[in-house]
Tab-separated table of C-alpha atoms and ligand atoms in Angstrom:
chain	number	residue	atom	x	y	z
E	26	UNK	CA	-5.485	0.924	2.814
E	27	UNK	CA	-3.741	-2.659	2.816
E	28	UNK	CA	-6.111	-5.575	4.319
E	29	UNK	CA	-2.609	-7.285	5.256
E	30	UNK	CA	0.341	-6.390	5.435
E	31	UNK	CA	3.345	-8.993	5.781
E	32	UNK	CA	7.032	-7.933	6.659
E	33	UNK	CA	9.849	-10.617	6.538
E	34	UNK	CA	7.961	-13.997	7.457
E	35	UNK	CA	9.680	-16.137	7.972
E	36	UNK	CA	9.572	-20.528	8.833
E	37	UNK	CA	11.965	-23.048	9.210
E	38	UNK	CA	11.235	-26.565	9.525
E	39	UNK	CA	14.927	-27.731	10.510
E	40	UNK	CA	16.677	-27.624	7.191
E	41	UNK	CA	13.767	-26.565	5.217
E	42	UNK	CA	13.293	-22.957	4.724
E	43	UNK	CA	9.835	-23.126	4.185
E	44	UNK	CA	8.705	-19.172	4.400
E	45	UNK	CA	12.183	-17.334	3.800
E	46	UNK	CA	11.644	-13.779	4.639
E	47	UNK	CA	8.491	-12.953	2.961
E	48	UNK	CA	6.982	-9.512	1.956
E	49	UNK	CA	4.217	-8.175	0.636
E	50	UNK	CA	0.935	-6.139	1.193
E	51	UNK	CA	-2.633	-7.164	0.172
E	52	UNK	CA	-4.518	-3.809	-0.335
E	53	UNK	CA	-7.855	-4.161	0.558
E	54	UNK	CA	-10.703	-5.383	-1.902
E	55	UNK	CA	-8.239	-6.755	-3.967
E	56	UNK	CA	-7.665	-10.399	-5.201
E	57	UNK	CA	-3.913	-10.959	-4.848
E	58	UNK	CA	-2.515	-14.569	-5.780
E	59	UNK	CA	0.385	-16.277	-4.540
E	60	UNK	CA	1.387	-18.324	-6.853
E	61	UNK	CA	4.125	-21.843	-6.734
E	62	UNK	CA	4.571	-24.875	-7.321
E	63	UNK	CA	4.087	-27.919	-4.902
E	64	UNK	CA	6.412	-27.053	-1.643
E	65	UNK	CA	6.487	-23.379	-2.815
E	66	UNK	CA	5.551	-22.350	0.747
E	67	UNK	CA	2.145	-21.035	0.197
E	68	UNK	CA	0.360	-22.969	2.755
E	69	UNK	CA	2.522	-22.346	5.414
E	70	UNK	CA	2.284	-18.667	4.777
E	71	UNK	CA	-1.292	-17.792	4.532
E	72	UNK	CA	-1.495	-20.094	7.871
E	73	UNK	CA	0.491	-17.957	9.677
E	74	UNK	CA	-1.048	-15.059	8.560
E	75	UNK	CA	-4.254	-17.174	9.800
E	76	UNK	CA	-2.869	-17.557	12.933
E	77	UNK	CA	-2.698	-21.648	12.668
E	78	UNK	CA	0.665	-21.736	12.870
E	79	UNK	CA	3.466	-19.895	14.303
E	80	UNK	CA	6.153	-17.809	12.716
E	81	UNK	CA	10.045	-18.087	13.344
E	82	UNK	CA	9.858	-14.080	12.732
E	83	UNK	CA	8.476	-11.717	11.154
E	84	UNK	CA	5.350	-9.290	11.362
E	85	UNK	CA	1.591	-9.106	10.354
E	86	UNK	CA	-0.182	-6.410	10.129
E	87	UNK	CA	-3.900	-6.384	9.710
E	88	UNK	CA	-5.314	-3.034	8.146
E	89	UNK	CA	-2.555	-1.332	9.013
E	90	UNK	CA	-2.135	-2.110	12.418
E	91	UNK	CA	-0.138	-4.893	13.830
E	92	UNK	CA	-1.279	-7.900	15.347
E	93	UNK	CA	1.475	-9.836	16.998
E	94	UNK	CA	-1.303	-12.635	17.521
E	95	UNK	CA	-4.286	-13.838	15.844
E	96	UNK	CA	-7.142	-12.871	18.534
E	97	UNK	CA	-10.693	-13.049	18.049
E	98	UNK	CA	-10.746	-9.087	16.624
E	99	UNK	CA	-8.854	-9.774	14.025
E	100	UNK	CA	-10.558	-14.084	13.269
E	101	UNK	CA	-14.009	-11.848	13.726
E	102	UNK	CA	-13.048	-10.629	10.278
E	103	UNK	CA	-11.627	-13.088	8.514
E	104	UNK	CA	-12.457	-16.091	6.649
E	105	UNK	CA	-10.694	-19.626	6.088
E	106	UNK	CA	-10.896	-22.139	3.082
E	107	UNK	CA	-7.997	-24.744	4.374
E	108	UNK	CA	-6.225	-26.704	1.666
E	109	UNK	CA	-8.041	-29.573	2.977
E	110	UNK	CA	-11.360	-29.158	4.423
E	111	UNK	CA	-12.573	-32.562	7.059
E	112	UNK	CA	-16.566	-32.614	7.351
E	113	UNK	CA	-18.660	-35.112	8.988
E	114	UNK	CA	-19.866	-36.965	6.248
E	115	UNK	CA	-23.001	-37.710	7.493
E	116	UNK	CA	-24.007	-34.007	8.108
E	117	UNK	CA	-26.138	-32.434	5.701
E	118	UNK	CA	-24.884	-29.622	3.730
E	119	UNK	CA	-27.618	-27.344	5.688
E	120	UNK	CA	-26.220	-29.060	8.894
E	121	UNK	CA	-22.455	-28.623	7.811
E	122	UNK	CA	-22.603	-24.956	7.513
E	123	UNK	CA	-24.787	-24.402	10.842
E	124	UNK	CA	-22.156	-26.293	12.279
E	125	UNK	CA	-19.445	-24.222	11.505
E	126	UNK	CA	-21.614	-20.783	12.277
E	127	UNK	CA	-21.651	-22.210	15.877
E	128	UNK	CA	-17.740	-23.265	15.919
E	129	UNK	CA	-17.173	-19.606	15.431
E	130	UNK	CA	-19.710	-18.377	17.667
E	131	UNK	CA	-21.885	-16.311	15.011
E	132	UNK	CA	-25.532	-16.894	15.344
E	133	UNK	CA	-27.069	-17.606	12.086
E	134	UNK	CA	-30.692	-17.728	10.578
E	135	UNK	CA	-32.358	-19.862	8.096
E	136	UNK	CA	-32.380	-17.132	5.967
E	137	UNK	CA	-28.585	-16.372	6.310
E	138	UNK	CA	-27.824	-20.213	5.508
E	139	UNK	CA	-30.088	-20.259	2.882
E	140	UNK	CA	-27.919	-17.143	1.131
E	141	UNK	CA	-24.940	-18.585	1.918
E	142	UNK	CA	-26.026	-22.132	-0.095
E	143	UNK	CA	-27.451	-19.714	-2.794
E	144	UNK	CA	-24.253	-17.894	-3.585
E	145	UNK	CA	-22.486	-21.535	-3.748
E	146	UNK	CA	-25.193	-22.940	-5.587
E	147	UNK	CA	-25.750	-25.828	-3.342
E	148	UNK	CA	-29.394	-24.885	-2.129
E	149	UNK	CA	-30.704	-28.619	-3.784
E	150	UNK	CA	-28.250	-29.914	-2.456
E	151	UNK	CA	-29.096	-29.080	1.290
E	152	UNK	CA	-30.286	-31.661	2.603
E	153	UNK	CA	-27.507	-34.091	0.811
E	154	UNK	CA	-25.108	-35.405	3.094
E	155	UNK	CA	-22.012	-34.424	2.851
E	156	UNK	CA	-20.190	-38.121	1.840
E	157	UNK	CA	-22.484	-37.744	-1.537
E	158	UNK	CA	-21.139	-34.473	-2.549
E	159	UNK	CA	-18.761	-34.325	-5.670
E	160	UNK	CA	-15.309	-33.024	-5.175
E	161	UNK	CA	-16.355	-29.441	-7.026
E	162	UNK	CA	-20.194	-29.166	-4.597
E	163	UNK	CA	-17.114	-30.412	-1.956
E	164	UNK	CA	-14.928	-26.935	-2.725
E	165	UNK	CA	-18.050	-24.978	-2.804
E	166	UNK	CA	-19.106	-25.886	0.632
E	167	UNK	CA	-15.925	-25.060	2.097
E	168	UNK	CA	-15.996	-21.935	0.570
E	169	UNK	CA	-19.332	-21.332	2.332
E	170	UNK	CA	-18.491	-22.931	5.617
E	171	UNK	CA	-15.299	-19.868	4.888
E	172	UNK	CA	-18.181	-17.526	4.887
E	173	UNK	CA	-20.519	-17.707	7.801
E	174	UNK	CA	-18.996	-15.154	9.480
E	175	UNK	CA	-19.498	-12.538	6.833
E	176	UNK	CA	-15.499	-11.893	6.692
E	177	UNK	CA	-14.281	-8.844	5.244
E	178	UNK	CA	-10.795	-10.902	4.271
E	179	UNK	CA	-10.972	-14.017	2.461
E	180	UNK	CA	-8.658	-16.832	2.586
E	181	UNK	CA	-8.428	-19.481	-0.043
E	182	UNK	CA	-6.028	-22.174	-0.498
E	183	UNK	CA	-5.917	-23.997	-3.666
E	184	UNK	CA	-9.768	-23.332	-3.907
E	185	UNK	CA	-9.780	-25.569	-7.162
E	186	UNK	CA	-7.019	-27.933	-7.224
E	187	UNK	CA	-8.680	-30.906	-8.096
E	188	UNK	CA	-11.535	-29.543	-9.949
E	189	UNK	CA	-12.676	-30.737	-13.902
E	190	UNK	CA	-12.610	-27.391	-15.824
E	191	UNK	CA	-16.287	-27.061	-15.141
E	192	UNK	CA	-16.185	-27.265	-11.732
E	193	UNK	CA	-12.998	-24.956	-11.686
E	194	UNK	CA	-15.173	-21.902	-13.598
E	195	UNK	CA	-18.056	-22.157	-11.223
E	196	UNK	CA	-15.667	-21.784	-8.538
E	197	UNK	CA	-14.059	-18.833	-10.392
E	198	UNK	CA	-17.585	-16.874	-11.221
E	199	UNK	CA	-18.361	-17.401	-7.278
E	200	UNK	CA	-14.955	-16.029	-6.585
E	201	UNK	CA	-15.248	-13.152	-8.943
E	202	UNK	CA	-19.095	-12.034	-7.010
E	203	UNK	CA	-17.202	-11.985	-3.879
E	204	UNK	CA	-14.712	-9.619	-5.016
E	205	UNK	CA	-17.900	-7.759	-6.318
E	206	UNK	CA	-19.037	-7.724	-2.973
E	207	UNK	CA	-16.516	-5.965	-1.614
E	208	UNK	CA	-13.828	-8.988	-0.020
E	209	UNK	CA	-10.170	-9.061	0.339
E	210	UNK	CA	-9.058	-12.538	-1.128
E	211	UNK	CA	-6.107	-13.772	-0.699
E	212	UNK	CA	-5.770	-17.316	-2.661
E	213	UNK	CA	-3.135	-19.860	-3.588
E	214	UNK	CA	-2.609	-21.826	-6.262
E	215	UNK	CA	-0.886	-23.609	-8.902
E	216	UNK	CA	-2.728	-22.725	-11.860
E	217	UNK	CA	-1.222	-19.698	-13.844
E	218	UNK	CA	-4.973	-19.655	-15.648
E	219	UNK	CA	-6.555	-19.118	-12.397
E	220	UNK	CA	-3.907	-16.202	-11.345
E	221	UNK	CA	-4.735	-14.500	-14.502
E	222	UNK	CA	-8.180	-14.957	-14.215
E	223	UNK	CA	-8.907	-13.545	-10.579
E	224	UNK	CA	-5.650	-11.926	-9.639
E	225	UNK	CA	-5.054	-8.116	-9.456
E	226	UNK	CA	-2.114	-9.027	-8.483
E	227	UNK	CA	0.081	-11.920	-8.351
E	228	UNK	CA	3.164	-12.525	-6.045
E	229	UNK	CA	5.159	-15.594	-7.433
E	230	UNK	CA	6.682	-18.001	-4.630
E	231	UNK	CA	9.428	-20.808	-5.106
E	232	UNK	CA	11.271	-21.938	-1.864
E	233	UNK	CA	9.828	-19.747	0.333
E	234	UNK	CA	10.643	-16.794	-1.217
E	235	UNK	CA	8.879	-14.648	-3.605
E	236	UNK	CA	10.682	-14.114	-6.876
E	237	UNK	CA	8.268	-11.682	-8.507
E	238	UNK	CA	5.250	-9.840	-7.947
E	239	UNK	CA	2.889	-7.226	-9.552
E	240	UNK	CA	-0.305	-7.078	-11.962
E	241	UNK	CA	-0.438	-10.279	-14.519
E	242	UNK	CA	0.445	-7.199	-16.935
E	243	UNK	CA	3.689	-6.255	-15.426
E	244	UNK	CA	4.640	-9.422	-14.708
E	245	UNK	CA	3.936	-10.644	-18.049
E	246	UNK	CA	6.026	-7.668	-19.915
E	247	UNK	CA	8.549	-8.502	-17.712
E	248	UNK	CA	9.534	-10.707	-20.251
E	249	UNK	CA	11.776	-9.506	-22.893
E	250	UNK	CA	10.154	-12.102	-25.604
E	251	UNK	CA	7.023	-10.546	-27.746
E	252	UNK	CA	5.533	-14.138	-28.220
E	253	UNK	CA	6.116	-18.135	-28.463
E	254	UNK	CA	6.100	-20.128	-31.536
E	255	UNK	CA	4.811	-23.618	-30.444
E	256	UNK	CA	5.224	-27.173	-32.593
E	257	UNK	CA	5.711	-30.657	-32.119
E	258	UNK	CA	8.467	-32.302	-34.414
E	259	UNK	CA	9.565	-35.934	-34.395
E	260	UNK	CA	13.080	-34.826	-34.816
E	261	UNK	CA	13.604	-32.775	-31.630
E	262	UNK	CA	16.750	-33.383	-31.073
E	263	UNK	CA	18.056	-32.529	-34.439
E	264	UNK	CA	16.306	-29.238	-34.754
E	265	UNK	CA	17.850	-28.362	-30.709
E	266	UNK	CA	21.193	-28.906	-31.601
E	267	UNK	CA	20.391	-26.166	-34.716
E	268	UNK	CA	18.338	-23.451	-32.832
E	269	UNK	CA	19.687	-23.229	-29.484
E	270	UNK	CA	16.750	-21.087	-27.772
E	271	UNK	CA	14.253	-24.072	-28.499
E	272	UNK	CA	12.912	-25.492	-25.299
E	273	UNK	CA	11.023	-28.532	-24.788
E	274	UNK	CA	7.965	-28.392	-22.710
E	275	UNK	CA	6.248	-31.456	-20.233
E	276	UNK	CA	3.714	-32.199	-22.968
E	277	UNK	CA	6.510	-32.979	-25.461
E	278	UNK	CA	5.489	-29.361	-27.616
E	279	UNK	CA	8.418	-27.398	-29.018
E	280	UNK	CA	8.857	-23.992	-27.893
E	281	UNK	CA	10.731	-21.194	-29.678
E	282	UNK	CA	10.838	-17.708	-27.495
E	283	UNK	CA	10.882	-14.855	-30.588
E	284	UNK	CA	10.667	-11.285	-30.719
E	285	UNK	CA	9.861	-11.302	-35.217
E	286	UNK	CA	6.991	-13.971	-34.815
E	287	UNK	CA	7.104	-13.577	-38.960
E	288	UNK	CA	10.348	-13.515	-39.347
E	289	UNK	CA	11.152	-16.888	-37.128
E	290	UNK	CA	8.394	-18.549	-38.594
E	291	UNK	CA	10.270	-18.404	-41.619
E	292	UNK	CA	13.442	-19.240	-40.276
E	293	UNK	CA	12.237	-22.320	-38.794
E	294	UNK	CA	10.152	-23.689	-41.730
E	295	UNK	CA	13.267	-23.104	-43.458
E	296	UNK	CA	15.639	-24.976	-41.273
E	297	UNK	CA	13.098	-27.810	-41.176
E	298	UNK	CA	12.884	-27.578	-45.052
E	299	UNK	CA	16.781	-27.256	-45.006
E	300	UNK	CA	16.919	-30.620	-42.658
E	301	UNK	CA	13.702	-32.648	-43.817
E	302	UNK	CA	12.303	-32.622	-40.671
E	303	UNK	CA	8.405	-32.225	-40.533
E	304	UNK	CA	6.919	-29.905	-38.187
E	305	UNK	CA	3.549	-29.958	-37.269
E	306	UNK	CA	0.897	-28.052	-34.883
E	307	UNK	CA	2.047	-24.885	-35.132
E	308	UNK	CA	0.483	-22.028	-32.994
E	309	UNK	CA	1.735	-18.660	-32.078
E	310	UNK	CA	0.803	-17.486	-28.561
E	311	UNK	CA	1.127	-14.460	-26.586
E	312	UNK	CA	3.732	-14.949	-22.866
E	313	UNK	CA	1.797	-16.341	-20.088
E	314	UNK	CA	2.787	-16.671	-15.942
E	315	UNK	CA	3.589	-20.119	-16.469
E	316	UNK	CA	6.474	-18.275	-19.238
E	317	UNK	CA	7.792	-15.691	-16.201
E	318	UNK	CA	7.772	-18.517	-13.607
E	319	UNK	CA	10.295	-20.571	-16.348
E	320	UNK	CA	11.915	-17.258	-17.331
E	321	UNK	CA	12.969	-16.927	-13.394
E	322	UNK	CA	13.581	-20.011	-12.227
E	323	UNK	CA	14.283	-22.498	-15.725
E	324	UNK	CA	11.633	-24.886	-14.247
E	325	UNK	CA	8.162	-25.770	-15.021
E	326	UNK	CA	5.064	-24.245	-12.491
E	327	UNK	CA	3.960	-28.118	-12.292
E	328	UNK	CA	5.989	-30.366	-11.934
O	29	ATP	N1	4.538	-29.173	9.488
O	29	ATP	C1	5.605	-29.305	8.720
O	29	ATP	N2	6.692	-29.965	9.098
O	29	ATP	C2	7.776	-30.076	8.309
O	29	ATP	N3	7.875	-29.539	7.086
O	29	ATP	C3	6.823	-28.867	6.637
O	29	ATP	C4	5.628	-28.702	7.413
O	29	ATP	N4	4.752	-27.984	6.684
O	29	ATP	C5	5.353	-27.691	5.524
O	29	ATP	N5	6.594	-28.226	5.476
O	29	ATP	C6	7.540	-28.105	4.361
O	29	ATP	O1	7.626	-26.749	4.007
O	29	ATP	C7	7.659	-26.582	2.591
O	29	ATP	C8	6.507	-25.700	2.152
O	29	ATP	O2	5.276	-26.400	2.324
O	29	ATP	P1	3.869	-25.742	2.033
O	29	ATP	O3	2.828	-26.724	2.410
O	29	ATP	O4	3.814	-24.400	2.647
O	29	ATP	O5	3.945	-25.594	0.442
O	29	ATP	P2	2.813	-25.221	-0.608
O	29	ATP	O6	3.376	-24.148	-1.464
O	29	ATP	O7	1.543	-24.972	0.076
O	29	ATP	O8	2.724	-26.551	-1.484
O	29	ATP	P3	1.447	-27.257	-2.190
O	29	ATP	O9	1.240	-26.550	-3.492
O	29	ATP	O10	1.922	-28.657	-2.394
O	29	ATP	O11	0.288	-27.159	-1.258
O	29	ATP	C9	7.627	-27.984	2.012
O	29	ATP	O12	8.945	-28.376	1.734
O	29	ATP	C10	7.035	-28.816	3.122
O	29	ATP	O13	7.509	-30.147	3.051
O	30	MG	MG1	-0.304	-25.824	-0.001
C-alpha cells in the first residue's frame, strides 16, 4: 500500500519550473528521501503534497485514493516539520507544543505532552522558553510540535540543515524510532549522509525534476565505477592534463573514478614518480549519492 502517491506535479513560478512533472510513490512505513541541492524543488513539492500550496497540475493520492484537496481527513493524518518553523519565543517548550495541539484541534493531556518531549528529549527543557533553545533542541521541537496529532505520515523538510554533527545524529536516532513506530516519512534534504542513513529509498531532484530514484543500493551500483581513489597534490594541473578522468572536488581533493583500485594506484604513483609531483592523503573509498548526483548531472550536491 503507498502512503502517497504523486503523478506529474507540476509548478511554475513564471519562468521557473520549479516542480516539472514529478512522480513517485511513498509506500507506506517507509522513509523515502528526496534529495537536491538548494532550488532543487523539494520544498515546493512536499508543500503541495501538504496542501500549503497549490499545484499548476498534477495528482495526489493519499493511500491510494485521490485527494484533489487537502481536507481535514486527509491533515487528520498527517504531520508537518516546515523548513522554517516561527514560535513565540517567549512560550515555553511545554506551552509551544500545547499550543500547536490546539491549532489543530486535538485535545492533549499532560501525559501525552510529556511523551511527546520524552521522545525529543526536551523534557528539562520544558519549562525553557523557546528564545533560549539551541538551534538542534530548536529542530527537535518542531519535530514534536509535527507530532501532536499522532500522524500516521510524516513530513520533514531539511530536519537538520543547520545542525553540528551532534545535533544532526540525535535528530537521526529520533527519526529512526519513528520509523520503528510504524510512520511514513517523507524528508528532504541536502545531505547525501543523511539519505543513506534513513532512506529506504531515495528519489534525487535537480530543477524540478527527479533524475533518479531507488534504494541507496541501486542507486549507488548505478554507477559503472567500483571505487574512488582520493589525494591532494600541489601540482593539479599537471597531473589533469596527464590523466584525463581526474576530477577536482570543492575541498580542493583529487579524485580518480577506477574500476582496478590496485592497478590505478600504481599507475598514478607512477605518473607522479614519472613527473616529480608529490601526492599526498591518499584514501580509497567506496561510490557514495553525492558520486550518482555528479555522475548525472556533472555538478556538486552543495554548491
Ligand atoms: N513562492 C515562490 N515564488 C517564486 N519562486 C519560487 C517560490 N517558491 C519557490 N520558488 C522557486 O522555485 C525553485 C524551487 O524552490 P524550492 O524552495 O522548492 O527548492 P528547494 O529544493 O526546497 O531548495 P532548498 O534546498 O534551498 O530549500 C527555486 O528556484 C525557487 O526560487
Ligand atoms: Mg527547501
Amino acid at each position: 500500500m503507498n502512503a502517497i502517491t504523486v503523478r506529474n506535479l507540476r509548478k511554475y513560478y513564471g519562468a521557473t519550473k520549479a516542480v516539472d512533472g514529478v512522480s513517485f510513490d511513498v509506500p507506506q512505513g517507509e522513509v523515502v528521501a528526496l534529495l537536491g541541492p538548494n532550488g532543487a524543488g523539494k520544498t515546493t513539492t512536499v508543500e503541495i503534497i501538504e496542501g500549503l500550496r497549490e499545484k499548476d497540475d498534477g495528482e495526489i493520492f493519499y493511500f491510494e485514493k485521490k485527494a484533489d484537496h487537502i481536507d481535514k481527513t486527509v491533515k487528520s493524518q498527517i504531520g508537518v516539520q516546515l523548513q522554517k518553523t516561527a514560535f513565540f519565543e517567549y512560550l515555553t517548550v511545554y506551552e509551544t507544543i500545547e499550543l500547536f495541539a490546539g491549532l489543530y484541534n486535538v485535545k492533549v493531556q499532560k501525559s501525552d505532552i510529556e511523551r511527546l518531549m520524552n521522545l525529543v528529549a526536551l523534557q528539562e527543557k520544558a519549562k525553557s522558553r523557546v528564545r533560549t533553545l539551541s538551534g538542534g533542541q530548536l529542530q527537535r521541537l518542531a519535530l514534536a510540535v509535527s507530532l501532536v496529532n499522532d500522524p500516521k505520515i510524516l513530513f520533514l523538510d531539511e530536519p537538520t540543515t543547520g545542525l553540528d554533527p551532534q545535533a544532526r545524529r540525535h535528530v537521526w536516532e529520533i527519526i529512526e524510532q519513528l520509523k520503528q513506530e510504524g510512520k511514513t516519512i517523507l524528508l528532504t534534504t541536502h545531505y547525501m549522509e543523511e539519505a543513506e542513513k534513513l532512506a529506504d529509498r531515495v528519489l534525487i531532484m535537480d530543477h524540478g525534476k527527479i533524475i533518479a530514484s531507488g534504494t541507496v543500493q541501486e542507486l549507488i551500483r548505478s554507477i559503472d565505477m567500483e571505487s574512488y581513489i582520493e589525494f591532494t597534490t600541489d601540482k593539479a594541473q599537471i597531473l589533469q592534463k596527464e590523466i584525463p578522468s581526474l576530477r577536482v572536488t570543492d575541498h580542493e581533493k583529487l579524485v580518480l573514478p577506477v574500476i582496478d583500485v590496485e592497478e590505478s594506484i600504481h599507475m598514478l604513483l607512477n605518473k607522479a614518480k614519472e613527473l616529480a609531483i608529490s601526492i599526498d592523503n591518499i584514501v580509497i573509498r567506496r561510490p557514495n549519492l553525492e558520486d550518482v548526483f555528479l555522475n548525472l548531472t556533472g555538478r556538486s550536491l552543495r554548491d
